[in-house]
PDB file of C-alpha atoms in Angstrom:
ATOM      1  CA  MET A   1      24.227  -7.025  26.663  1.00  0.00           C
ATOM      2  CA  GLN A   2      25.073  -3.215  26.328  1.00  0.00           C
ATOM      3  CA  GLN A   3      23.778  -1.818  23.060  1.00  0.00           C
ATOM      4  CA  SER A   4      25.923   1.019  21.682  1.00  0.00           C
ATOM      5  CA  MET A   5      24.750   4.066  19.906  1.00  0.00           C
ATOM      6  CA  THR A   6      27.229   6.676  18.021  1.00  0.00           C
ATOM      7  CA  HIS A   7      26.883  10.272  19.565  1.00  0.00           C
ATOM      8  CA  ASP A   8      28.651  12.514  17.166  1.00  0.00           C
ATOM      9  CA  PRO A   9      29.080  16.349  18.380  1.00  0.00           C
ATOM     10  CA  GLU A  10      29.940  17.245  14.803  1.00  0.00           C
ATOM     11  CA  HIS A  11      26.490  15.992  13.534  1.00  0.00           C
ATOM     12  CA  SER A  12      23.476  17.797  13.297  1.00  0.00           C
ATOM     13  CA  GLY A  13      23.419  17.949  17.004  1.00  0.00           C
ATOM     14  CA  TRP A  14      19.298  16.480  16.961  1.00  0.00           C
ATOM     15  CA  GLU A  15      19.673  13.251  15.755  1.00  0.00           C
ATOM     16  CA  LEU A  16      22.417  10.294  15.971  1.00  0.00           C
ATOM     17  CA  VAL A  17      24.302   9.174  13.312  1.00  0.00           C
ATOM     18  CA  HIS A  18      23.354   5.975  11.436  1.00  0.00           C
ATOM     19  CA  GLY A  19      23.391   3.884   8.147  1.00  0.00           C
ATOM     20  CA  TYR A  20      19.499   3.675   7.612  1.00  0.00           C
ATOM     21  CA  GLY A  21      19.586   6.180   5.262  1.00  0.00           C
ATOM     22  CA  PRO A  22      18.045   9.978   5.096  1.00  0.00           C
ATOM     23  CA  LYS A  23      14.214   8.906   5.762  1.00  0.00           C
ATOM     24  CA  VAL A  24      15.099   7.766   9.297  1.00  0.00           C
ATOM     25  CA  HIS A  25      15.758  10.154  12.220  1.00  0.00           C
ATOM     26  CA  ILE A  26      16.749   8.538  15.500  1.00  0.00           C
ATOM     27  CA  LEU A  27      16.537  11.484  17.918  1.00  0.00           C
ATOM     28  CA  ASP A  28      19.661  12.102  20.168  1.00  0.00           C
ATOM     29  CA  ASN A  29      17.812  13.395  23.252  1.00  0.00           C
ATOM     30  CA  LEU A  30      18.942  11.982  26.629  1.00  0.00           C
ATOM     31  CA  TYR A  31      15.853  13.055  28.331  1.00  0.00           C
ATOM     32  CA  LEU A  32      13.998  10.654  25.910  1.00  0.00           C
ATOM     33  CA  LEU A  33      16.242   7.998  26.496  1.00  0.00           C
ATOM     34  CA  THR A  34      15.555   8.558  30.427  1.00  0.00           C
ATOM     35  CA  ALA A  35      11.846   8.530  29.875  1.00  0.00           C
ATOM     36  CA  LEU A  36      12.244   5.613  28.068  1.00  0.00           C
ATOM     37  CA  ALA A  37      14.099   3.660  30.333  1.00  0.00           C
ATOM     38  CA  LYS A  38      11.736   4.471  33.006  1.00  0.00           C
ATOM     39  CA  LEU A  39       8.799   3.899  30.956  1.00  0.00           C
ATOM     40  CA  SER A  40       9.950   0.271  30.077  1.00  0.00           C
ATOM     41  CA  GLY A  41      11.038  -0.674  33.435  1.00  0.00           C
ATOM     42  CA  MET A  42       9.606  -2.991  36.174  1.00  0.00           C
ATOM     43  CA  LYS A  43       8.786  -0.530  38.733  1.00  0.00           C
ATOM     44  CA  ILE A  44       6.777   2.100  37.200  1.00  0.00           C
ATOM     45  CA  ARG A  45       3.109   2.508  38.268  1.00  0.00           C
ATOM     46  CA  HIS A  46       0.319   3.149  36.050  1.00  0.00           C
ATOM     47  CA  PRO A  47      -0.303   6.870  36.334  1.00  0.00           C
ATOM     48  CA  GLU A  48       3.113   7.561  35.927  1.00  0.00           C
ATOM     49  CA  MET A  49       3.356   5.414  32.762  1.00  0.00           C
ATOM     50  CA  THR A  50       0.890   7.288  30.972  1.00  0.00           C
ATOM     51  CA  ALA A  51       2.278  10.701  32.104  1.00  0.00           C
ATOM     52  CA  THR A  52       5.617   9.831  31.015  1.00  0.00           C
ATOM     53  CA  LEU A  53       4.448   8.682  27.585  1.00  0.00           C
ATOM     54  CA  ARG A  54       2.710  11.841  26.992  1.00  0.00           C
ATOM     55  CA  ARG A  55       6.051  13.827  27.587  1.00  0.00           C
ATOM     56  CA  VAL A  56       7.754  11.241  25.376  1.00  0.00           C
ATOM     57  CA  TYR A  57       5.553  12.120  22.621  1.00  0.00           C
ATOM     58  CA  GLN A  58       5.394  15.821  23.328  1.00  0.00           C
ATOM     59  CA  ILE A  59       9.055  16.049  22.749  1.00  0.00           C
ATOM     60  CA  MET A  60       8.867  13.777  19.671  1.00  0.00           C
ATOM     61  CA  LEU A  61       6.237  15.810  18.167  1.00  0.00           C
ATOM     62  CA  ALA A  62       8.188  18.848  18.621  1.00  0.00           C
ATOM     63  CA  ASN A  63      10.830  17.413  16.476  1.00  0.00           C
ATOM     64  CA  VAL A  64       8.537  16.390  13.606  1.00  0.00           C
ATOM     65  CA  ALA A  65       7.125  19.691  13.514  1.00  0.00           C
ATOM     66  CA  GLY A  66      10.384  21.560  13.678  1.00  0.00           C
ATOM     67  CA  HIS A  67      11.887  19.434  11.124  1.00  0.00           C
ATOM     68  CA  ASP A  68       9.541  17.824   8.877  1.00  0.00           C
ATOM     69  CA  LEU A  69       6.256  20.230   8.651  1.00  0.00           C
ATOM     70  CA  PRO A  70       6.097  22.765   5.846  1.00  0.00           C
ATOM     71  CA  ARG A  71       7.039  26.043   7.437  1.00  0.00           C
ATOM     72  CA  LEU A  72       5.911  29.960   6.221  1.00  0.00           C
ATOM     73  CA  ARG A  73       7.533  32.870   6.601  1.00  0.00           C
ATOM     74  CA  THR A  74       5.409  35.416   8.640  1.00  0.00           C
ATOM     75  CA  GLU A  75       5.359  39.178  10.598  1.00  0.00           C
ATOM     76  CA  GLU A  76       2.953  38.907  13.652  1.00  0.00           C
ATOM     77  CA  PRO A  77       2.499  41.955  15.965  1.00  0.00           C
ATOM     78  CA  THR A  78       3.610  41.120  19.562  1.00  0.00           C
ATOM     79  CA  ARG A  79       1.969  43.180  22.789  1.00  0.00           C
ATOM     80  CA  MET A  80       5.458  45.140  22.335  1.00  0.00           C
ATOM     81  CA  GLN A  81       4.201  46.761  19.200  1.00  0.00           C
ATOM     82  CA  GLU A  82       2.483  49.680  21.118  1.00  0.00           C
ATOM     83  CA  LEU A  83       5.660  50.793  22.457  1.00  0.00           C
ATOM     84  CA  HIS A  84       7.950  49.892  19.422  1.00  0.00           C
ATOM     85  CA  PRO A  85       5.663  50.159  16.462  1.00  0.00           C
ATOM     86  CA  HIS A  86       8.247  48.609  13.793  1.00  0.00           C
ATOM     87  CA  GLU A  87      10.601  46.634  16.492  1.00  0.00           C
ATOM     88  CA  GLY A  88       7.552  45.255  18.052  1.00  0.00           C
ATOM     89  CA  VAL A  89       6.569  42.691  15.389  1.00  0.00           C
ATOM     90  CA  TYR A  90       7.711  39.247  15.149  1.00  0.00           C
ATOM     91  CA  ARG A  91       9.310  38.486  11.444  1.00  0.00           C
ATOM     92  CA  GLY A  92      10.370  34.727  10.944  1.00  0.00           C
ATOM     93  CA  ASP A  93       9.244  31.011  10.483  1.00  0.00           C
ATOM     94  CA  VAL A  94       6.084  29.276  11.766  1.00  0.00           C
ATOM     95  CA  LEU A  95       4.349  26.188  10.770  1.00  0.00           C
ATOM     96  CA  ASP A  96       2.080  26.852   7.635  1.00  0.00           C
ATOM     97  CA  PRO A  97      -1.176  27.087   8.791  1.00  0.00           C
ATOM     98  CA  ALA A  98      -2.530  25.816   5.502  1.00  0.00           C
ATOM     99  CA  THR A  99      -0.887  22.357   6.023  1.00  0.00           C
ATOM    100  CA  ARG A 100      -3.627  19.734   6.583  1.00  0.00           C
ATOM    101  CA  ILE A 101      -2.584  17.021   8.942  1.00  0.00           C
ATOM    102  CA  VAL A 102      -4.291  13.415  10.061  1.00  0.00           C
ATOM    103  CA  ILE A 103      -3.173  11.881  13.037  1.00  0.00           C
ATOM    104  CA  VAL A 104      -3.834   7.891  13.148  1.00  0.00           C
ATOM    105  CA  ASP A 105      -4.674   6.295  16.360  1.00  0.00           C
ATOM    106  CA  ILE A 106      -3.667   2.728  16.201  1.00  0.00           C
ATOM    107  CA  ILE A 107      -5.648   1.232  19.103  1.00  0.00           C
ATOM    108  CA  ARG A 108      -4.783   0.189  21.744  1.00  0.00           C
ATOM    109  CA  ALA A 109      -1.140   1.407  22.299  1.00  0.00           C
ATOM    110  CA  GLY A 110      -1.591   4.493  20.183  1.00  0.00           C
ATOM    111  CA  ILE A 111      -4.532   6.123  22.040  1.00  0.00           C
ATOM    112  CA  VAL A 112      -2.199   8.269  24.350  1.00  0.00           C
ATOM    113  CA  PRO A 113       0.539   9.013  21.790  1.00  0.00           C
ATOM    114  CA  SER A 114      -2.318  10.229  19.155  1.00  0.00           C
ATOM    115  CA  GLN A 115      -4.137  12.333  21.464  1.00  0.00           C
ATOM    116  CA  VAL A 116      -0.944  14.434  22.621  1.00  0.00           C
ATOM    117  CA  CYS A 117      -0.258  14.861  19.092  1.00  0.00           C
ATOM    118  CA  PHE A 118      -3.564  16.080  18.171  1.00  0.00           C
ATOM    119  CA  GLU A 119      -3.652  18.284  21.108  1.00  0.00           C
ATOM    120  CA  MET A 120      -0.192  19.710  20.420  1.00  0.00           C
ATOM    121  CA  LEU A 121      -1.203  20.434  16.486  1.00  0.00           C
ATOM    122  CA  THR A 122      -4.567  21.792  17.382  1.00  0.00           C
ATOM    123  CA  ALA A 123      -2.867  24.506  19.607  1.00  0.00           C
ATOM    124  CA  VAL A 124      -1.165  26.279  16.680  1.00  0.00           C
ATOM    125  CA  LEU A 125      -2.779  25.009  13.998  1.00  0.00           C
ATOM    126  CA  PRO A 126      -6.174  25.943  12.603  1.00  0.00           C
ATOM    127  CA  ASP A 127      -8.907  23.406  13.984  1.00  0.00           C
ATOM    128  CA  GLU A 128     -10.058  22.467  10.524  1.00  0.00           C
ATOM    129  CA  ASN A 129      -6.732  21.316   9.462  1.00  0.00           C
ATOM    130  CA  VAL A 130      -6.080  18.370  11.891  1.00  0.00           C
ATOM    131  CA  ARG A 131      -8.106  15.554  12.138  1.00  0.00           C
ATOM    132  CA  LEU A 132      -7.555  12.261  14.490  1.00  0.00           C
ATOM    133  CA  ASP A 133      -8.738   9.137  13.071  1.00  0.00           C
ATOM    134  CA  HIS A 134      -8.851   5.716  14.616  1.00  0.00           C
ATOM    135  CA  LEU A 135      -7.657   2.397  13.868  1.00  0.00           C
ATOM    136  CA  ASN A 136      -8.753  -1.001  15.641  1.00  0.00           C
ATOM    137  CA  MET A 137      -5.812  -3.202  14.974  1.00  0.00           C
ATOM    138  CA  ALA A 138      -4.389  -6.255  16.503  1.00  0.00           C
ATOM    139  CA  ARG A 139      -1.560  -8.521  15.730  1.00  0.00           C
ATOM    140  CA  ARG A 140      -2.360 -11.586  14.468  1.00  0.00           C
ATOM    141  CA  SER A 141      -0.382 -14.831  15.744  1.00  0.00           C
ATOM    142  CA  ASP A 142       0.045 -18.869  14.799  1.00  0.00           C
ATOM    143  CA  ALA A 143      -0.267 -21.466  17.819  1.00  0.00           C
ATOM    144  CA  GLU A 144       3.438 -21.018  18.669  1.00  0.00           C
ATOM    145  CA  GLY A 145       3.024 -17.093  18.993  1.00  0.00           C
ATOM    146  CA  HIS A 146       4.706 -16.155  16.120  1.00  0.00           C
ATOM    147  CA  VAL A 147       3.213 -13.048  14.240  1.00  0.00           C
ATOM    148  CA  THR A 148       1.658 -13.985  11.155  1.00  0.00           C
ATOM    149  CA  GLY A 149      -0.058 -10.471  10.446  1.00  0.00           C
ATOM    150  CA  VAL A 150      -2.599  -7.755  11.417  1.00  0.00           C
ATOM    151  CA  ASP A 151      -6.227  -7.499  11.710  1.00  0.00           C
ATOM    152  CA  LEU A 152      -8.141  -4.613  11.087  1.00  0.00           C
ATOM    153  CA  SER A 153     -11.505  -5.045  12.677  1.00  0.00           C
ATOM    154  CA  GLY A 154     -12.599  -1.571  12.387  1.00  0.00           C
ATOM    155  CA  SER A 155     -12.116   2.284  11.755  1.00  0.00           C
ATOM    156  CA  LYS A 156     -13.335   5.883  12.299  1.00  0.00           C
ATOM    157  CA  ILE A 157     -11.823   8.030   9.516  1.00  0.00           C
ATOM    158  CA  GLY A 158     -13.034  11.268   9.204  1.00  0.00           C
ATOM    159  CA  GLY A 159     -12.241  11.813   5.045  1.00  0.00           C
ATOM    160  CA  THR A 160     -10.105  11.628   2.497  1.00  0.00           C
ATOM    161  CA  VAL A 161      -5.988  11.911   3.224  1.00  0.00           C
ATOM    162  CA  ASP A 162      -5.487  13.214  -0.507  1.00  0.00           C
ATOM    163  CA  GLY A 163      -2.109  16.261   0.194  1.00  0.00           C
ATOM    164  CA  ALA A 164      -2.355  15.630   3.887  1.00  0.00           C
ATOM    165  CA  VAL A 165       0.363  14.754   5.972  1.00  0.00           C
ATOM    166  CA  LEU A 166      -0.286  11.485   7.760  1.00  0.00           C
ATOM    167  CA  LEU A 167       1.287  11.085  11.151  1.00  0.00           C
ATOM    168  CA  LEU A 168       1.355   7.531  12.447  1.00  0.00           C
ATOM    169  CA  PRO A 169       2.513   7.888  16.389  1.00  0.00           C
ATOM    170  CA  ASP A 170       2.245   3.948  17.267  1.00  0.00           C
ATOM    171  CA  PRO A 171       4.695   3.785  20.148  1.00  0.00           C
ATOM    172  CA  MET A 172       6.442   0.177  19.127  1.00  0.00           C
ATOM    173  CA  GLY A 173       8.209   0.073  15.873  1.00  0.00           C
ATOM    174  CA  ALA A 174       8.604  -3.865  15.732  1.00  0.00           C
ATOM    175  CA  THR A 175       7.797  -5.540  12.878  1.00  0.00           C
ATOM    176  CA  GLY A 176       6.257  -2.953  11.005  1.00  0.00           C
ATOM    177  CA  SER A 177       3.183  -4.897   9.892  1.00  0.00           C
ATOM    178  CA  THR A 178       0.866  -2.405  11.899  1.00  0.00           C
ATOM    179  CA  THR A 179       2.011   0.493  10.245  1.00  0.00           C
ATOM    180  CA  LEU A 180       2.230  -1.079   6.794  1.00  0.00           C
ATOM    181  CA  ARG A 181      -1.142  -2.334   7.051  1.00  0.00           C
ATOM    182  CA  ALA A 182      -2.485   1.051   8.222  1.00  0.00           C
ATOM    183  CA  ILE A 183      -0.814   2.977   5.358  1.00  0.00           C
ATOM    184  CA  GLN A 184      -2.106   0.402   2.927  1.00  0.00           C
ATOM    185  CA  HIS A 185      -5.782   0.858   4.083  1.00  0.00           C
ATOM    186  CA  TYR A 186      -5.390   4.619   3.417  1.00  0.00           C
ATOM    187  CA  ARG A 187      -3.918   4.592   0.079  1.00  0.00           C
ATOM    188  CA  GLU A 188      -6.817   1.958  -1.008  1.00  0.00           C
ATOM    189  CA  HIS A 189      -9.691   3.698   0.393  1.00  0.00           C
ATOM    190  CA  HIS A 190      -9.048   7.361   1.456  1.00  0.00           C
ATOM    191  CA  GLY A 191      -6.778   8.823  -1.074  1.00  0.00           C
ATOM    192  CA  ARG A 192      -2.979   9.512  -1.414  1.00  0.00           C
ATOM    193  CA  PRO A 193      -1.345  11.441   1.474  1.00  0.00           C
ATOM    194  CA  ALA A 194       1.383  14.091   0.580  1.00  0.00           C
ATOM    195  CA  ARG A 195       3.938  12.601   3.289  1.00  0.00           C
ATOM    196  CA  VAL A 196       3.824   9.957   5.968  1.00  0.00           C
ATOM    197  CA  ILE A 197       5.428  10.065   8.820  1.00  0.00           C
ATOM    198  CA  ALA A 198       5.594   7.149  11.527  1.00  0.00           C
ATOM    199  CA  MET A 199       6.494   8.143  14.846  1.00  0.00           C
ATOM    200  CA  PRO A 200       7.414   4.764  16.988  1.00  0.00           C
ATOM    201  CA  MET A 201       8.883   5.593  20.156  1.00  0.00           C
ATOM    202  CA  ILE A 202      11.074   2.451  19.928  1.00  0.00           C
ATOM    203  CA  ALA A 203      12.012   1.015  16.728  1.00  0.00           C
ATOM    204  CA  THR A 204      13.933  -2.222  15.366  1.00  0.00           C
ATOM    205  CA  PRO A 205      16.080  -2.624  12.410  1.00  0.00           C
ATOM    206  CA  GLU A 206      13.860  -5.273  11.207  1.00  0.00           C
ATOM    207  CA  TYR A 207      10.925  -2.357  11.213  1.00  0.00           C
ATOM    208  CA  LEU A 208      13.137   0.221   9.642  1.00  0.00           C
ATOM    209  CA  LYS A 209      13.975  -2.548   6.620  1.00  0.00           C
ATOM    210  CA  ALA A 210       9.974  -3.267   6.308  1.00  0.00           C
ATOM    211  CA  VAL A 211       8.726   0.100   5.898  1.00  0.00           C
ATOM    212  CA  LEU A 212      11.271   1.941   4.199  1.00  0.00           C
ATOM    213  CA  GLY A 213      11.246  -0.788   1.842  1.00  0.00           C
ATOM    214  CA  ALA A 214       7.327  -0.654   1.219  1.00  0.00           C
ATOM    215  CA  PHE A 215       6.749   3.249   0.645  1.00  0.00           C
ATOM    216  CA  ASP A 216       8.916   5.989  -0.798  1.00  0.00           C
ATOM    217  CA  ASP A 217       7.221   8.824   0.687  1.00  0.00           C
ATOM    218  CA  LEU A 218       7.424   7.443   4.273  1.00  0.00           C
ATOM    219  CA  VAL A 219      10.039   8.710   6.954  1.00  0.00           C
ATOM    220  CA  VAL A 220      10.623   7.482  10.551  1.00  0.00           C
ATOM    221  CA  TYR A 221      11.238   9.493  13.429  1.00  0.00           C
ATOM    222  CA  THR A 222      11.921   7.542  16.763  1.00  0.00           C
ATOM    223  CA  ALA A 223      13.614   8.153  20.132  1.00  0.00           C
ATOM    224  CA  ARG A 224      15.195   4.794  20.548  1.00  0.00           C
ATOM    225  CA  LEU A 225      16.733   2.073  18.311  1.00  0.00           C
ATOM    226  CA  ASP A 226      16.576  -1.450  19.932  1.00  0.00           C
ATOM    227  CA  ARG A 227      19.036  -4.169  18.422  1.00  0.00           C
ATOM    228  CA  GLY A 228      19.503  -6.000  21.577  1.00  0.00           C
ATOM    229  CA  LEU A 229      19.836  -9.434  19.892  1.00  0.00           C
ATOM    230  CA  SER A 230      22.176  -8.394  17.631  1.00  0.00           C
ATOM    231  CA  PRO A 231      25.950 -10.250  18.200  1.00  0.00           C
ATOM    232  CA  ALA A 232      28.206  -8.187  20.242  1.00  0.00           C
ATOM    233  CA  ASP A 233      30.594  -7.198  17.012  1.00  0.00           C
ATOM    234  CA  VAL A 234      27.495  -5.998  15.485  1.00  0.00           C
ATOM    235  CA  LEU A 235      26.386  -3.931  18.479  1.00  0.00           C
ATOM    236  CA  ALA A 236      29.935  -2.271  18.535  1.00  0.00           C
ATOM    237  CA  ARG A 237      29.414  -0.732  15.074  1.00  0.00           C
ATOM    238  CA  CYS A 238      27.320   2.166  14.207  1.00  0.00           C
ATOM    239  CA  PRO A 239      23.763   1.479  13.980  1.00  0.00           C
ATOM    240  CA  GLY A 240      22.506   0.525  10.263  1.00  0.00           C
ATOM    241  CA  GLU A 241      26.416  -0.153   9.002  1.00  0.00           C
ATOM    242  CA  ARG A 242      25.644  -3.911   9.406  1.00  0.00           C
ATOM    243  CA  TRP A 243      21.959  -3.627   9.055  1.00  0.00           C
ATOM    244  CA  SER A 244      21.593  -7.439   7.624  1.00  0.00           C
ATOM    245  CA  GLU A 245      22.858  -8.588  10.727  1.00  0.00           C
ATOM    246  CA  GLU A 246      21.078  -6.503  13.133  1.00  0.00           C
ATOM    247  CA  ARG A 247      18.510  -8.074  15.030  1.00  0.00           C
ATOM    248  CA  GLY A 248      15.969  -6.530  17.877  1.00  0.00           C
ATOM    249  CA  LEU A 249      13.070  -8.872  17.838  1.00  0.00           C
ATOM    250  CA  ASN A 250      12.829 -12.167  19.535  1.00  0.00           C
ATOM    251  CA  GLU A 251      10.806 -14.945  17.603  1.00  0.00           C
ATOM    252  CA  HIS A 252       7.416 -13.741  19.112  1.00  0.00           C
ATOM    253  CA  GLY A 253       8.081 -10.451  17.005  1.00  0.00           C
ATOM    254  CA  TYR A 254       8.470  -8.179  20.803  1.00  0.00           C
ATOM    255  CA  ILE A 255      11.330  -5.734  20.790  1.00  0.00           C
ATOM    256  CA  VAL A 256      14.490  -6.471  22.913  1.00  0.00           C
ATOM    257  CA  PRO A 257      15.527  -4.575  25.135  1.00  0.00           C
ATOM    258  CA  GLY A 258      11.774  -2.878  23.846  1.00  0.00           C
ATOM    259  CA  ALA A 259       9.309  -2.160  26.925  1.00  0.00           C
ATOM    260  CA  GLY A 260       6.740  -5.242  26.405  1.00  0.00           C
ATOM    261  CA  GLY A 261       3.247  -5.044  25.189  1.00  0.00           C
ATOM    262  CA  MET A 262       2.474  -1.466  25.474  1.00  0.00           C
ATOM    263  CA  GLY A 263      -1.383  -1.727  24.348  1.00  0.00           C
ATOM    264  CA  GLU A 264      -1.774  -4.466  27.262  1.00  0.00           C
ATOM    265  CA  VAL A 265       0.402  -2.760  29.834  1.00  0.00           C
ATOM    266  CA  LEU A 266      -1.141   0.912  29.052  1.00  0.00           C
ATOM    267  CA  ASN A 267      -4.615  -0.102  29.391  1.00  0.00           C
ATOM    268  CA  ASN A 268      -3.911  -2.944  32.395  1.00  0.00           C
ATOM    269  CA  ALA A 269      -5.772  -5.451  30.219  1.00  0.00           C
ATOM    270  CA  TRP A 270      -4.075  -8.549  29.307  1.00  0.00           C
ATOM    271  CA  CYS A 271      -6.110  -9.863  26.119  1.00  0.00           C
TER     272      CYS A 271
END
């Protein structure tokens, strides 16, 4: 069934209109939608899949940085200053170089997205203020294949997250259990971040309800909102308008239309 999204040219221009509240940003970007349609399709080959995923997260990180990371007013001489001593100076905003950012790689599907975010942020911020952590996590299911929780079997965490921005670029925002477990682990063992930004490339209404209800300091950026199992009359309404009736997960906790199990697909390892 065809999903309906609301494009409002009078809106901010970079995100879709919805009813999920101000902490949710559904990016209004046709390139991202096209890339995700290709990425989740049946015919894409593995090298192309990885390259497409990298492009998706490059765009998503640029949006997060541009709209949600601290900024600083600066004056930076350019190479034109020699000819124009006063005018050859950039005077404007940049990312605040004092911002501390911790990116969380949630193995397996989060390996490539987290590396992309790390590379992009270390290109423009001081190396010492950007860190890449790793969590080894996997869904836990019952005998019928229903998701019952998340196992955290190991981690490589480089220190405290007190006062830092915590980025979670885990591609599939399905049940929310992985995001919740990751944040809980940091809060219990590594401090309290100043802000938590979840970055699933595809999210469901169920995911949004789960994560927003658990943490006040969390915001979500996503490239696509999937609610494909919702009734037709619900799909015809603005996303979030009838949130309680929206459904994007099947009985096994997979997103519909979704993209399948990205951890398995990206690593070509079905285990």
